[in-house]
Amino acid sequence: MRIVLVGPPGAGKGTQAAFLARNLSIPHISTGDLFRANISRQTELGKLAKSYMDAGNLVPDEVTIAMAKDRMEQPDAENGFLLDGFPRNVSQAEALDELLEAENMQLDAVLDLEVPEDEVVKRIAGRRICRNDSSHVFHVTYKQPAKDGVCDVCGGELYQRDDDSEETVRTRLEVYHTQTEPIIDYYKAQGLVVTISALGKVEDVTTRAMEALKRGGDGK
Ligand code: AP5
């Protein structure tokens, strides 16, 4: 299956992607995680991305699309993938369509996670991630690690993302509404969008998502 996950910052895309990717045996491809891995390796791409990410803005399309394409072309993504955080504007969605078309492939669904803004703010404020791997995600209230400040998965140090400050979150939400939300209409026109509520326990959201994916897109 080829799935795009969309939703505001802090909706739980990364959290759900980890479970969905495992259930569906496809790789979880997060452009945010790819940028953060580049930042910790201090690559040129990481240095460029950091300035945009810290301000809550989108990294330029050119580098983002090239990075996503490179990851989607890895052998583990041959039979499908779960995209988290890409595409993030209509130009990226058009670029993804072109990439898929060139390979005679198509998306199966766009899973849209709906969460009210006050809940998103609470989720982001309490989020802690692992220094070794930003896909290891915890929360000070909702998903506490067994040992304070230590990742349950690999023992790495947990920290708060630089872009999770109150001011940057406001910008990220605005960017989401103005630049990312329009891709929902773009994909609705292709009959691919499945919208679910992402409120409630993590496992209940996963069950809801799996059922919605089985039902498929809402049709044109
Ligand atoms: P990215 O890393 O993609 O961030 P985001 O979209 O803002 O999403 P988040 O990672 O903040 O949230 P999430 O929905 O994954 O929530 P999570 O599962 O962690 O992008 C960061 C930046 O990179 C962008 O701002 C941009 O600069 C750049 N970038 C990335 N992709 C790009 C692109 N395509 N183009 C250009 N620039 C790009 O959950 C949040 C918290 O809530 C966690 O603590 C979790 O434990 C908790 N939680 C999750 N589910 C539940 C639940 N059901 N109940 C209670 N708590 C929950």
Tab-separated table of C-alpha atoms and ligand atoms in Angstrom:
chain	number	residue	atom	x	y	z
A	1	MET	CA	0.000	0.000	0.000
A	2	ARG	CA	1.062	3.607	-0.640
A	3	ILE	CA	-0.377	5.941	1.960
A	4	VAL	CA	-0.001	9.618	2.810
A	5	LEU	CA	-0.619	10.670	6.408
A	6	VAL	CA	-1.770	14.242	6.903
A	7	GLY	CA	-2.732	16.264	9.983
A	8	PRO	CA	-1.651	19.287	12.011
A	9	PRO	CA	1.635	19.355	13.943
A	10	GLY	CA	1.240	17.196	17.039
A	11	ALA	CA	-1.791	15.301	15.679
A	12	GLY	CA	-0.011	12.000	16.312
A	13	LYS	CA	1.152	11.264	12.751
A	14	GLY	CA	4.530	9.884	13.860
A	15	THR	CA	2.955	7.908	16.707
A	16	GLN	CA	0.341	6.309	14.429
A	17	ALA	CA	2.763	5.819	11.555
A	18	ALA	CA	4.956	3.561	13.687
A	19	PHE	CA	2.028	1.180	14.387
A	20	LEU	CA	0.422	1.402	10.939
A	21	ALA	CA	3.714	0.779	9.135
A	22	ARG	CA	4.310	-2.311	11.290
A	23	ASN	CA	0.738	-3.605	10.740
A	24	LEU	CA	0.962	-3.059	6.986
A	25	SER	CA	4.624	-4.166	6.612
A	26	ILE	CA	5.658	-0.995	4.817
A	27	PRO	CA	8.369	1.537	5.764
A	28	HIS	CA	7.454	4.728	7.635
A	29	ILE	CA	8.980	7.643	5.735
A	30	SER	CA	8.944	10.896	7.711
A	31	THR	CA	10.546	13.928	6.073
A	32	GLY	CA	10.758	15.554	9.537
A	33	ASP	CA	12.748	12.547	10.860
A	34	LEU	CA	14.973	12.571	7.744
A	35	PHE	CA	15.741	16.272	8.294
A	36	ARG	CA	16.415	15.709	12.020
A	37	ALA	CA	18.802	12.813	11.178
A	38	ASN	CA	20.654	15.196	8.817
A	39	ILE	CA	20.774	17.848	11.556
A	40	SER	CA	22.326	15.449	14.065
A	41	ARG	CA	24.892	14.293	11.464
A	42	GLN	CA	25.569	17.993	10.722
A	43	THR	CA	25.261	17.538	6.947
A	44	GLU	CA	24.857	20.510	4.588
A	45	LEU	CA	21.201	19.528	4.134
A	46	GLY	CA	20.771	19.430	7.917
A	47	LYS	CA	22.309	22.913	8.324
A	48	LEU	CA	19.997	24.322	5.650
A	49	ALA	CA	16.879	22.572	7.028
A	50	LYS	CA	17.519	23.629	10.646
A	51	SER	CA	17.088	27.336	9.948
A	52	TYR	CA	13.663	26.756	8.382
A	53	MET	CA	12.533	24.180	10.960
A	54	ASP	CA	13.520	26.287	13.977
A	55	ALA	CA	11.393	29.123	12.583
A	56	GLY	CA	8.451	26.755	11.940
A	57	ASN	CA	8.578	27.262	8.171
A	58	LEU	CA	8.723	24.703	5.382
A	59	VAL	CA	12.109	23.660	4.030
A	60	PRO	CA	12.286	24.640	0.299
A	61	ASP	CA	10.509	22.236	-2.056
A	62	GLU	CA	13.544	21.535	-4.211
A	63	VAL	CA	15.622	19.910	-1.458
A	64	THR	CA	12.603	18.306	0.243
A	65	ILE	CA	11.334	16.621	-2.925
A	66	ALA	CA	14.829	15.357	-3.832
A	67	MET	CA	15.281	13.904	-0.321
A	68	ALA	CA	11.831	12.248	-0.315
A	69	LYS	CA	12.387	10.813	-3.817
A	70	ASP	CA	15.728	9.358	-2.793
A	71	ARG	CA	14.129	7.675	0.256
A	72	MET	CA	11.146	6.335	-1.723
A	73	GLU	CA	13.559	4.749	-4.200
A	74	GLN	CA	15.219	2.582	-1.513
A	75	PRO	CA	14.560	-1.164	-1.939
A	76	ASP	CA	12.422	-1.442	1.225
A	77	ALA	CA	9.877	0.955	-0.311
A	78	GLU	CA	9.426	-1.051	-3.506
A	79	ASN	CA	6.074	-2.501	-2.465
A	80	GLY	CA	4.697	0.486	-0.603
A	81	PHE	CA	5.308	3.160	2.009
A	82	LEU	CA	3.633	5.350	4.558
A	83	LEU	CA	4.531	9.006	3.991
A	84	ASP	CA	4.417	11.191	7.119
A	85	GLY	CA	4.882	14.957	6.615
A	86	PHE	CA	5.241	14.716	2.834
A	87	PRO	CA	3.708	16.146	0.711
A	88	ARG	CA	3.147	19.336	2.684
A	89	ASN	CA	1.912	21.715	-0.016
A	90	VAL	CA	0.236	21.394	-3.400
A	91	SER	CA	3.545	21.668	-5.344
A	92	GLN	CA	4.937	18.714	-3.387
A	93	ALA	CA	1.704	16.761	-4.001
A	94	GLU	CA	2.014	17.420	-7.740
A	95	ALA	CA	5.680	16.364	-7.653
A	96	LEU	CA	4.714	13.140	-5.840
A	97	ASP	CA	2.047	12.403	-8.466
A	98	GLU	CA	4.654	12.867	-11.202
A	99	LEU	CA	7.140	10.573	-9.438
A	100	LEU	CA	4.505	7.868	-8.981
A	101	GLU	CA	3.203	8.211	-12.524
A	102	ALA	CA	6.724	7.789	-13.925
A	103	GLU	CA	6.895	4.440	-12.086
A	104	ASN	CA	3.338	3.444	-13.030
A	105	MET	CA	2.293	3.580	-9.400
A	106	GLN	CA	-0.479	5.328	-7.500
A	107	LEU	CA	-1.488	6.218	-3.967
A	108	ASP	CA	-4.052	4.008	-2.236
A	109	ALA	CA	-5.209	6.461	0.423
A	110	VAL	CA	-4.599	9.757	2.190
A	111	LEU	CA	-5.312	9.368	5.899
A	112	ASP	CA	-6.330	12.679	7.441
A	113	LEU	CA	-6.006	12.872	11.252
A	114	GLU	CA	-8.386	15.388	12.815
A	115	VAL	CA	-7.548	16.845	16.244
A	116	PRO	CA	-8.790	20.098	17.810
A	117	GLU	CA	-6.143	22.819	18.168
A	118	ASP	CA	-6.161	22.907	22.011
A	119	GLU	CA	-5.360	19.164	22.129
A	120	VAL	CA	-2.583	19.576	19.557
A	121	VAL	CA	-0.994	22.278	21.713
A	122	LYS	CA	-1.116	19.990	24.808
A	123	ARG	CA	0.423	17.110	22.855
A	124	ILE	CA	3.265	19.237	21.515
A	125	ALA	CA	4.006	20.962	24.835
A	126	GLY	CA	4.541	17.597	26.578
A	127	ARG	CA	6.317	15.772	23.767
A	128	ARG	CA	9.823	14.426	24.393
A	129	ILE	CA	11.876	12.669	21.733
A	130	CYS	CA	15.016	10.556	21.720
A	131	ARG	CA	18.369	12.096	20.831
A	132	ASN	CA	19.401	8.891	19.010
A	133	ASP	CA	16.260	8.529	16.895
A	134	SER	CA	13.517	11.156	16.601
A	135	SER	CA	10.950	8.486	15.743
A	136	HIS	CA	11.091	7.338	19.402
A	137	VAL	CA	8.394	9.646	20.768
A	138	PHE	CA	7.149	10.075	24.367
A	139	HIS	CA	4.918	12.463	26.310
A	140	VAL	CA	5.275	13.733	29.881
A	141	THR	CA	1.643	12.782	30.644
A	142	TYR	CA	0.232	10.610	27.853
A	143	LYS	CA	3.210	8.325	27.197
A	144	GLN	CA	5.691	8.421	30.030
A	145	PRO	CA	8.974	6.546	29.662
A	146	ALA	CA	9.704	3.912	32.324
A	147	LYS	CA	12.681	6.001	33.505
A	148	ASP	CA	12.400	9.784	33.519
A	149	GLY	CA	14.315	11.368	30.604
A	150	VAL	CA	15.433	8.023	29.141
A	151	CYS	CA	14.170	6.388	25.922
A	152	ASP	CA	12.465	3.002	26.547
A	153	VAL	CA	13.526	1.755	23.111
A	154	CYS	CA	17.282	2.448	23.050
A	155	GLY	CA	18.251	4.164	26.331
A	156	GLY	CA	18.952	7.493	24.580
A	157	GLU	CA	18.433	10.867	26.228
A	158	LEU	CA	14.941	12.380	25.823
A	159	TYR	CA	14.672	16.063	24.979
A	160	GLN	CA	12.201	18.687	23.770
A	161	ARG	CA	12.395	19.553	20.054
A	162	ASP	CA	13.720	23.063	19.296
A	163	ASP	CA	10.638	23.743	17.153
A	164	ASP	CA	8.212	22.794	19.948
A	165	SER	CA	8.401	26.239	21.598
A	166	GLU	CA	5.056	28.059	21.958
A	167	GLU	CA	5.956	30.729	19.389
A	168	THR	CA	7.207	28.273	16.747
A	169	VAL	CA	4.162	26.048	17.232
A	170	ARG	CA	1.927	29.030	16.382
A	171	THR	CA	3.833	29.517	13.107
A	172	ARG	CA	3.717	25.778	12.339
A	173	LEU	CA	-0.061	25.740	12.825
A	174	GLU	CA	-0.464	28.744	10.544
A	175	VAL	CA	1.755	27.114	7.909
A	176	TYR	CA	-0.356	23.964	8.229
A	177	HIS	CA	-3.622	25.850	7.626
A	178	THR	CA	-2.342	27.953	4.724
A	179	GLN	CA	-0.010	25.556	2.913
A	180	THR	CA	-0.743	21.966	3.937
A	181	GLU	CA	-4.547	21.849	4.356
A	182	PRO	CA	-5.083	22.621	0.635
A	183	ILE	CA	-3.601	19.201	-0.212
A	184	ILE	CA	-6.670	17.617	1.419
A	185	ASP	CA	-8.889	19.143	-1.294
A	186	TYR	CA	-6.271	18.219	-3.909
A	187	TYR	CA	-6.540	14.554	-2.853
A	188	LYS	CA	-10.323	14.711	-2.315
A	189	ALA	CA	-10.585	15.471	-6.036
A	190	GLN	CA	-8.798	12.132	-6.581
A	191	GLY	CA	-11.175	10.322	-4.180
A	192	LEU	CA	-8.327	9.314	-1.876
A	193	VAL	CA	-9.084	11.017	1.442
A	194	VAL	CA	-10.098	9.081	4.560
A	195	THR	CA	-10.699	11.326	7.576
A	196	ILE	CA	-10.697	9.996	11.147
A	197	SER	CA	-10.721	11.558	14.594
A	198	ALA	CA	-7.289	11.177	16.235
A	199	LEU	CA	-8.696	11.801	19.727
A	200	GLY	CA	-8.593	9.081	22.362
A	201	LYS	CA	-6.121	6.352	23.231
A	202	VAL	CA	-3.270	5.729	20.786
A	203	GLU	CA	-4.370	2.096	20.228
A	204	ASP	CA	-7.991	3.141	19.578
A	205	VAL	CA	-6.816	5.647	16.961
A	206	THR	CA	-4.734	2.887	15.297
A	207	THR	CA	-7.788	0.574	15.166
A	208	ARG	CA	-9.888	3.407	13.716
A	209	ALA	CA	-7.193	4.116	11.126
A	210	MET	CA	-6.831	0.461	10.070
A	211	GLU	CA	-10.614	0.140	9.664
A	212	ALA	CA	-10.779	3.379	7.666
A	213	LEU	CA	-7.933	2.265	5.388
A	214	LYS	CA	-9.760	-1.018	4.710
A	215	ARG	CA	-12.871	0.942	3.718
A	216	GLY	CA	-10.728	3.120	1.399
A	217	GLY	CA	-11.039	6.699	0.160
A	218	ASP	CA	-14.273	8.651	0.399
A	219	GLY	CA	-14.634	8.705	-3.392
A	220	LYS	CA	-14.742	11.759	-5.635
B	1	AP5	P1	7.544	17.121	11.244
B	1	AP5	O1	8.545	16.408	12.034
B	1	AP5	O2	6.840	16.431	10.128
B	1	AP5	O3	6.518	17.809	12.267
B	1	AP5	P2	4.939	18.049	12.242
B	1	AP5	O4	4.209	17.758	10.983
B	1	AP5	O5	4.823	19.435	12.761
B	1	AP5	O6	4.395	16.973	13.120
B	1	AP5	P3	4.914	16.604	14.519
B	1	AP5	O7	6.136	15.727	14.425
B	1	AP5	O8	5.031	17.855	15.349
B	1	AP5	O9	3.692	15.816	15.133
B	1	AP5	P4	3.064	14.406	14.861
B	1	AP5	O10	1.753	14.592	14.191
B	1	AP5	O11	4.028	13.442	14.233
B	1	AP5	O12	2.767	13.987	16.361
B	1	AP5	P5	3.478	12.914	17.329
B	1	AP5	O13	3.159	11.523	16.880
B	1	AP5	O14	4.891	13.263	17.572
B	1	AP5	O15	8.191	18.442	10.580
B	1	AP5	C1	9.007	19.323	11.323
B	1	AP5	C2	9.539	20.411	10.411
B	1	AP5	O16	10.336	19.838	9.348
B	1	AP5	C3	8.477	21.250	9.667
B	1	AP5	O17	7.969	22.305	10.461
B	1	AP5	C4	9.278	21.740	8.445
B	1	AP5	O18	10.129	22.797	8.799
B	1	AP5	C5	10.169	20.521	8.124
B	1	AP5	N1	9.532	19.629	7.141
B	1	AP5	C6	9.154	18.342	7.335
B	1	AP5	N2	8.588	17.839	6.228
B	1	AP5	C7	8.619	18.826	5.301
B	1	AP5	C8	8.149	18.935	3.954
B	1	AP5	N3	7.535	17.906	3.332
B	1	AP5	N4	8.337	20.115	3.313
B	1	AP5	C9	8.964	21.147	3.893
B	1	AP5	N5	9.398	21.125	5.160
B	1	AP5	C10	9.225	19.977	5.875
B	1	AP5	O19	2.617	13.179	18.664
B	1	AP5	C11	2.745	14.384	19.373
B	1	AP5	C12	2.722	14.088	20.894
B	1	AP5	O20	1.418	13.624	21.241
B	1	AP5	C13	3.711	12.995	21.337
B	1	AP5	O21	4.275	13.336	22.561
B	1	AP5	C14	2.831	11.717	21.471
B	1	AP5	O22	3.310	10.852	22.469
B	1	AP5	C15	1.477	12.339	21.854
B	1	AP5	N6	0.337	11.578	21.312
B	1	AP5	C16	0.238	11.012	20.086
B	1	AP5	N7	-0.981	10.423	19.943
B	1	AP5	C17	-1.651	10.637	21.117
B	1	AP5	C18	-2.949	10.281	21.604
B	1	AP5	N8	-3.812	9.584	20.842
B	1	AP5	N9	-3.291	10.681	22.854
B	1	AP5	C19	-2.432	11.407	23.623
B	1	AP5	N10	-1.186	11.752	23.225
B	1	AP5	C20	-0.803	11.388	21.980
